[in-house]
């Protein structure tokens, strides 16, 4: 009986470079770079990868495993291209907030 596989294609933006090295990957973007140790994170080799023309194809034995890796890699792409931001809403009375240089102080 053949195994069924699940596949997902993740778009890699034009300004992100991708390098494969020593059982891992390195992603470089405008806001930084990150190394992903695939050999450590997938020691049993349950996921197959293919990178062509700014598309990373992820194939695995279960949809849950493919979804897990899709989420991880999408978070990496978001972080190195757009960064991380948090919208903070203060409701109520008695809050005091002020900014000094790049630090936000709340009292």
mmCIF file of the C-alpha atoms, coordinates in Angstrom:
data_MODEL
# 
_entry.id   MODEL 
# 
loop_
_atom_site.group_PDB 
_atom_site.id 
_atom_site.type_symbol 
_atom_site.label_atom_id 
_atom_site.label_alt_id 
_atom_site.label_comp_id 
_atom_site.label_asym_id 
_atom_site.label_entity_id 
_atom_site.label_seq_id 
_atom_site.pdbx_PDB_ins_code 
_atom_site.Cartn_x 
_atom_site.Cartn_y 
_atom_site.Cartn_z 
_atom_site.occupancy 
_atom_site.B_iso_or_equiv 
_atom_site.pdbx_formal_charge 
_atom_site.auth_seq_id 
_atom_site.auth_comp_id 
_atom_site.auth_asym_id 
_atom_site.auth_atom_id 
_atom_site.pdbx_PDB_model_num 
ATOM 1   C CA . UNK A 1 1   ? 0.000  0.000  0.000  1.00 0.00 ? 1   UNK A CA 1 
ATOM 2   C CA . UNK A 1 2   ? 1.381  3.405  -0.979 1.00 0.00 ? 2   UNK A CA 1 
ATOM 3   C CA . UNK A 1 3   ? 1.583  6.231  1.517  1.00 0.00 ? 3   UNK A CA 1 
ATOM 4   C CA . UNK A 1 4   ? -0.451 9.326  0.831  1.00 0.00 ? 4   UNK A CA 1 
ATOM 5   C CA . UNK A 1 5   ? 1.393  12.580 1.089  1.00 0.00 ? 5   UNK A CA 1 
ATOM 6   C CA . UNK A 1 6   ? 0.364  16.137 1.701  1.00 0.00 ? 6   UNK A CA 1 
ATOM 7   C CA . UNK A 1 7   ? 1.975  19.005 -0.200 1.00 0.00 ? 7   UNK A CA 1 
ATOM 8   C CA . UNK A 1 8   ? 2.077  22.773 0.252  1.00 0.00 ? 8   UNK A CA 1 
ATOM 9   C CA . UNK A 1 9   ? 3.824  25.460 -1.800 1.00 0.00 ? 9   UNK A CA 1 
ATOM 10  C CA . UNK A 1 10  ? 5.220  28.477 0.018  1.00 0.00 ? 10  UNK A CA 1 
ATOM 11  C CA . UNK A 1 11  ? 6.102  31.599 -1.947 1.00 0.00 ? 11  UNK A CA 1 
ATOM 12  C CA . UNK A 1 12  ? 9.545  33.036 -1.153 1.00 0.00 ? 12  UNK A CA 1 
ATOM 13  C CA . UNK A 1 13  ? 9.620  36.827 -1.777 1.00 0.00 ? 13  UNK A CA 1 
ATOM 14  C CA . UNK A 1 14  ? 11.994 38.191 -4.430 1.00 0.00 ? 14  UNK A CA 1 
ATOM 15  C CA . UNK A 1 15  ? 14.197 40.032 -1.910 1.00 0.00 ? 15  UNK A CA 1 
ATOM 16  C CA . UNK A 1 16  ? 14.784 36.909 0.223  1.00 0.00 ? 16  UNK A CA 1 
ATOM 17  C CA . UNK A 1 17  ? 17.760 34.701 -0.572 1.00 0.00 ? 17  UNK A CA 1 
ATOM 18  C CA . UNK A 1 18  ? 17.840 31.042 0.355  1.00 0.00 ? 18  UNK A CA 1 
ATOM 19  C CA . UNK A 1 19  ? 20.925 28.870 0.866  1.00 0.00 ? 19  UNK A CA 1 
ATOM 20  C CA . UNK A 1 20  ? 21.147 25.201 1.758  1.00 0.00 ? 20  UNK A CA 1 
ATOM 21  C CA . UNK A 1 21  ? 24.176 24.205 3.821  1.00 0.00 ? 21  UNK A CA 1 
ATOM 22  C CA . UNK A 1 22  ? 25.250 21.348 6.135  1.00 0.00 ? 22  UNK A CA 1 
ATOM 23  C CA . UNK A 1 23  ? 21.784 19.926 6.872  1.00 0.00 ? 23  UNK A CA 1 
ATOM 24  C CA . UNK A 1 24  ? 20.233 23.341 7.342  1.00 0.00 ? 24  UNK A CA 1 
ATOM 25  C CA . UNK A 1 25  ? 19.039 26.437 5.579  1.00 0.00 ? 25  UNK A CA 1 
ATOM 26  C CA . UNK A 1 26  ? 19.873 30.095 5.779  1.00 0.00 ? 26  UNK A CA 1 
ATOM 27  C CA . UNK A 1 27  ? 17.328 32.745 4.833  1.00 0.00 ? 27  UNK A CA 1 
ATOM 28  C CA . UNK A 1 28  ? 18.546 36.324 4.239  1.00 0.00 ? 28  UNK A CA 1 
ATOM 29  C CA . UNK A 1 29  ? 16.065 39.204 4.044  1.00 0.00 ? 29  UNK A CA 1 
ATOM 30  C CA . UNK A 1 30  ? 16.114 42.988 4.309  1.00 0.00 ? 30  UNK A CA 1 
ATOM 31  C CA . UNK A 1 31  ? 15.653 42.883 8.113  1.00 0.00 ? 31  UNK A CA 1 
ATOM 32  C CA . UNK A 1 32  ? 18.129 40.128 8.915  1.00 0.00 ? 32  UNK A CA 1 
ATOM 33  C CA . UNK A 1 33  ? 18.901 36.477 8.454  1.00 0.00 ? 33  UNK A CA 1 
ATOM 34  C CA . UNK A 1 34  ? 18.086 33.227 10.206 1.00 0.00 ? 34  UNK A CA 1 
ATOM 35  C CA . UNK A 1 35  ? 19.551 29.735 10.183 1.00 0.00 ? 35  UNK A CA 1 
ATOM 36  C CA . UNK A 1 36  ? 17.194 26.748 10.345 1.00 0.00 ? 36  UNK A CA 1 
ATOM 37  C CA . UNK A 1 37  ? 18.747 23.430 11.375 1.00 0.00 ? 37  UNK A CA 1 
ATOM 38  C CA . UNK A 1 38  ? 16.574 20.968 9.437  1.00 0.00 ? 38  UNK A CA 1 
ATOM 39  C CA . UNK A 1 39  ? 18.574 17.909 10.524 1.00 0.00 ? 39  UNK A CA 1 
ATOM 40  C CA . UNK A 1 40  ? 17.853 18.750 14.175 1.00 0.00 ? 40  UNK A CA 1 
ATOM 41  C CA . UNK A 1 41  ? 14.214 19.778 13.725 1.00 0.00 ? 41  UNK A CA 1 
ATOM 42  C CA . UNK A 1 42  ? 13.278 16.818 11.461 1.00 0.00 ? 42  UNK A CA 1 
ATOM 43  C CA . UNK A 1 43  ? 15.640 14.016 12.513 1.00 0.00 ? 43  UNK A CA 1 
ATOM 44  C CA . UNK A 1 44  ? 13.558 11.205 10.967 1.00 0.00 ? 44  UNK A CA 1 
ATOM 45  C CA . UNK A 1 45  ? 13.312 12.858 7.556  1.00 0.00 ? 45  UNK A CA 1 
ATOM 46  C CA . UNK A 1 46  ? 9.502  12.909 7.453  1.00 0.00 ? 46  UNK A CA 1 
ATOM 47  C CA . UNK A 1 47  ? 9.426  16.055 5.295  1.00 0.00 ? 47  UNK A CA 1 
ATOM 48  C CA . UNK A 1 48  ? 10.680 16.466 1.721  1.00 0.00 ? 48  UNK A CA 1 
ATOM 49  C CA . UNK A 1 49  ? 11.690 19.888 0.374  1.00 0.00 ? 49  UNK A CA 1 
ATOM 50  C CA . UNK A 1 50  ? 12.096 21.307 -3.101 1.00 0.00 ? 50  UNK A CA 1 
ATOM 51  C CA . UNK A 1 51  ? 13.072 24.900 -3.931 1.00 0.00 ? 51  UNK A CA 1 
ATOM 52  C CA . UNK A 1 52  ? 12.566 26.251 -7.449 1.00 0.00 ? 52  UNK A CA 1 
ATOM 53  C CA . UNK A 1 53  ? 11.971 29.777 -8.774 1.00 0.00 ? 53  UNK A CA 1 
ATOM 54  C CA . UNK A 1 54  ? 11.035 31.442 -5.457 1.00 0.00 ? 54  UNK A CA 1 
ATOM 55  C CA . UNK A 1 55  ? 8.725  28.588 -4.467 1.00 0.00 ? 55  UNK A CA 1 
ATOM 56  C CA . UNK A 1 56  ? 9.476  26.200 -1.624 1.00 0.00 ? 56  UNK A CA 1 
ATOM 57  C CA . UNK A 1 57  ? 7.447  22.982 -1.903 1.00 0.00 ? 57  UNK A CA 1 
ATOM 58  C CA . UNK A 1 58  ? 6.922  21.048 1.327  1.00 0.00 ? 58  UNK A CA 1 
ATOM 59  C CA . UNK A 1 59  ? 5.757  17.422 1.183  1.00 0.00 ? 59  UNK A CA 1 
ATOM 60  C CA . UNK A 1 60  ? 5.117  15.152 4.141  1.00 0.00 ? 60  UNK A CA 1 
ATOM 61  C CA . UNK A 1 61  ? 3.328  12.032 5.278  1.00 0.00 ? 61  UNK A CA 1 
ATOM 62  C CA . UNK A 1 62  ? 0.610  13.906 7.191  1.00 0.00 ? 62  UNK A CA 1 
ATOM 63  C CA . UNK A 1 63  ? -1.171 17.211 6.583  1.00 0.00 ? 63  UNK A CA 1 
ATOM 64  C CA . UNK A 1 64  ? -0.498 18.220 10.199 1.00 0.00 ? 64  UNK A CA 1 
ATOM 65  C CA . UNK A 1 65  ? 3.265  17.889 9.770  1.00 0.00 ? 65  UNK A CA 1 
ATOM 66  C CA . UNK A 1 66  ? 3.220  19.845 6.515  1.00 0.00 ? 66  UNK A CA 1 
ATOM 67  C CA . UNK A 1 67  ? 1.080  22.525 8.180  1.00 0.00 ? 67  UNK A CA 1 
ATOM 68  C CA . UNK A 1 68  ? 3.510  22.753 11.089 1.00 0.00 ? 68  UNK A CA 1 
ATOM 69  C CA . UNK A 1 69  ? 6.440  23.400 8.753  1.00 0.00 ? 69  UNK A CA 1 
ATOM 70  C CA . UNK A 1 70  ? 4.391  25.765 6.590  1.00 0.00 ? 70  UNK A CA 1 
ATOM 71  C CA . UNK A 1 71  ? 3.657  27.840 9.684  1.00 0.00 ? 71  UNK A CA 1 
ATOM 72  C CA . UNK A 1 72  ? 7.263  27.861 10.839 1.00 0.00 ? 72  UNK A CA 1 
ATOM 73  C CA . UNK A 1 73  ? 8.612  28.914 7.464  1.00 0.00 ? 73  UNK A CA 1 
ATOM 74  C CA . UNK A 1 74  ? 5.870  31.519 6.922  1.00 0.00 ? 74  UNK A CA 1 
ATOM 75  C CA . UNK A 1 75  ? 6.812  33.058 10.283 1.00 0.00 ? 75  UNK A CA 1 
ATOM 76  C CA . UNK A 1 76  ? 10.461 33.168 9.209  1.00 0.00 ? 76  UNK A CA 1 
ATOM 77  C CA . UNK A 1 77  ? 9.552  34.878 5.919  1.00 0.00 ? 77  UNK A CA 1 
ATOM 78  C CA . UNK A 1 78  ? 7.412  37.411 7.776  1.00 0.00 ? 78  UNK A CA 1 
ATOM 79  C CA . UNK A 1 79  ? 10.146 38.153 10.315 1.00 0.00 ? 79  UNK A CA 1 
ATOM 80  C CA . UNK A 1 80  ? 12.970 38.756 7.864  1.00 0.00 ? 80  UNK A CA 1 
ATOM 81  C CA . UNK A 1 81  ? 10.856 40.809 5.447  1.00 0.00 ? 81  UNK A CA 1 
ATOM 82  C CA . UNK A 1 82  ? 8.409  42.804 7.607  1.00 0.00 ? 82  UNK A CA 1 
ATOM 83  C CA . UNK A 1 83  ? 9.624  42.357 11.174 1.00 0.00 ? 83  UNK A CA 1 
ATOM 84  C CA . UNK A 1 84  ? 7.460  42.060 14.256 1.00 0.00 ? 84  UNK A CA 1 
ATOM 85  C CA . UNK A 1 85  ? 5.056  44.661 15.549 1.00 0.00 ? 85  UNK A CA 1 
ATOM 86  C CA . UNK A 1 86  ? 2.410  44.773 18.252 1.00 0.00 ? 86  UNK A CA 1 
ATOM 87  C CA . UNK A 1 87  ? -0.593 47.065 18.353 1.00 0.00 ? 87  UNK A CA 1 
ATOM 88  C CA . UNK A 1 88  ? -1.202 48.049 21.953 1.00 0.00 ? 88  UNK A CA 1 
ATOM 89  C CA . UNK A 1 89  ? -4.511 49.573 23.024 1.00 0.00 ? 89  UNK A CA 1 
ATOM 90  C CA . UNK A 1 90  ? -4.872 50.974 26.533 1.00 0.00 ? 90  UNK A CA 1 
ATOM 91  C CA . UNK A 1 91  ? -8.461 51.202 27.749 1.00 0.00 ? 91  UNK A CA 1 
ATOM 92  C CA . UNK A 1 92  ? -9.667 52.642 30.978 1.00 0.00 ? 92  UNK A CA 1 
ATOM 93  C CA . UNK A 1 93  ? -8.366 55.270 33.325 1.00 0.00 ? 93  UNK A CA 1 
ATOM 94  C CA . UNK A 1 94  ? -5.149 55.514 35.285 1.00 0.00 ? 94  UNK A CA 1 
ATOM 95  C CA . UNK A 1 95  ? -2.763 54.535 32.487 1.00 0.00 ? 95  UNK A CA 1 
ATOM 96  C CA . UNK A 1 96  ? 0.154  56.699 31.616 1.00 0.00 ? 96  UNK A CA 1 
ATOM 97  C CA . UNK A 1 97  ? 2.356  55.922 28.614 1.00 0.00 ? 97  UNK A CA 1 
ATOM 98  C CA . UNK A 1 98  ? 5.285  57.834 27.180 1.00 0.00 ? 98  UNK A CA 1 
ATOM 99  C CA . UNK A 1 99  ? 8.092  57.182 24.712 1.00 0.00 ? 99  UNK A CA 1 
ATOM 100 C CA . UNK A 1 100 ? 11.758 58.017 25.279 1.00 0.00 ? 100 UNK A CA 1 
ATOM 101 C CA . UNK A 1 101 ? 13.971 57.385 22.237 1.00 0.00 ? 101 UNK A CA 1 
ATOM 102 C CA . UNK A 1 102 ? 12.672 53.979 21.102 1.00 0.00 ? 102 UNK A CA 1 
ATOM 103 C CA . UNK A 1 103 ? 11.422 52.727 24.493 1.00 0.00 ? 103 UNK A CA 1 
ATOM 104 C CA . UNK A 1 104 ? 7.787  52.719 25.573 1.00 0.00 ? 104 UNK A CA 1 
ATOM 105 C CA . UNK A 1 105 ? 7.173  53.263 29.282 1.00 0.00 ? 105 UNK A CA 1 
ATOM 106 C CA . UNK A 1 106 ? 3.885  52.344 30.925 1.00 0.00 ? 106 UNK A CA 1 
ATOM 107 C CA . UNK A 1 107 ? 2.797  53.392 34.415 1.00 0.00 ? 107 UNK A CA 1 
# 
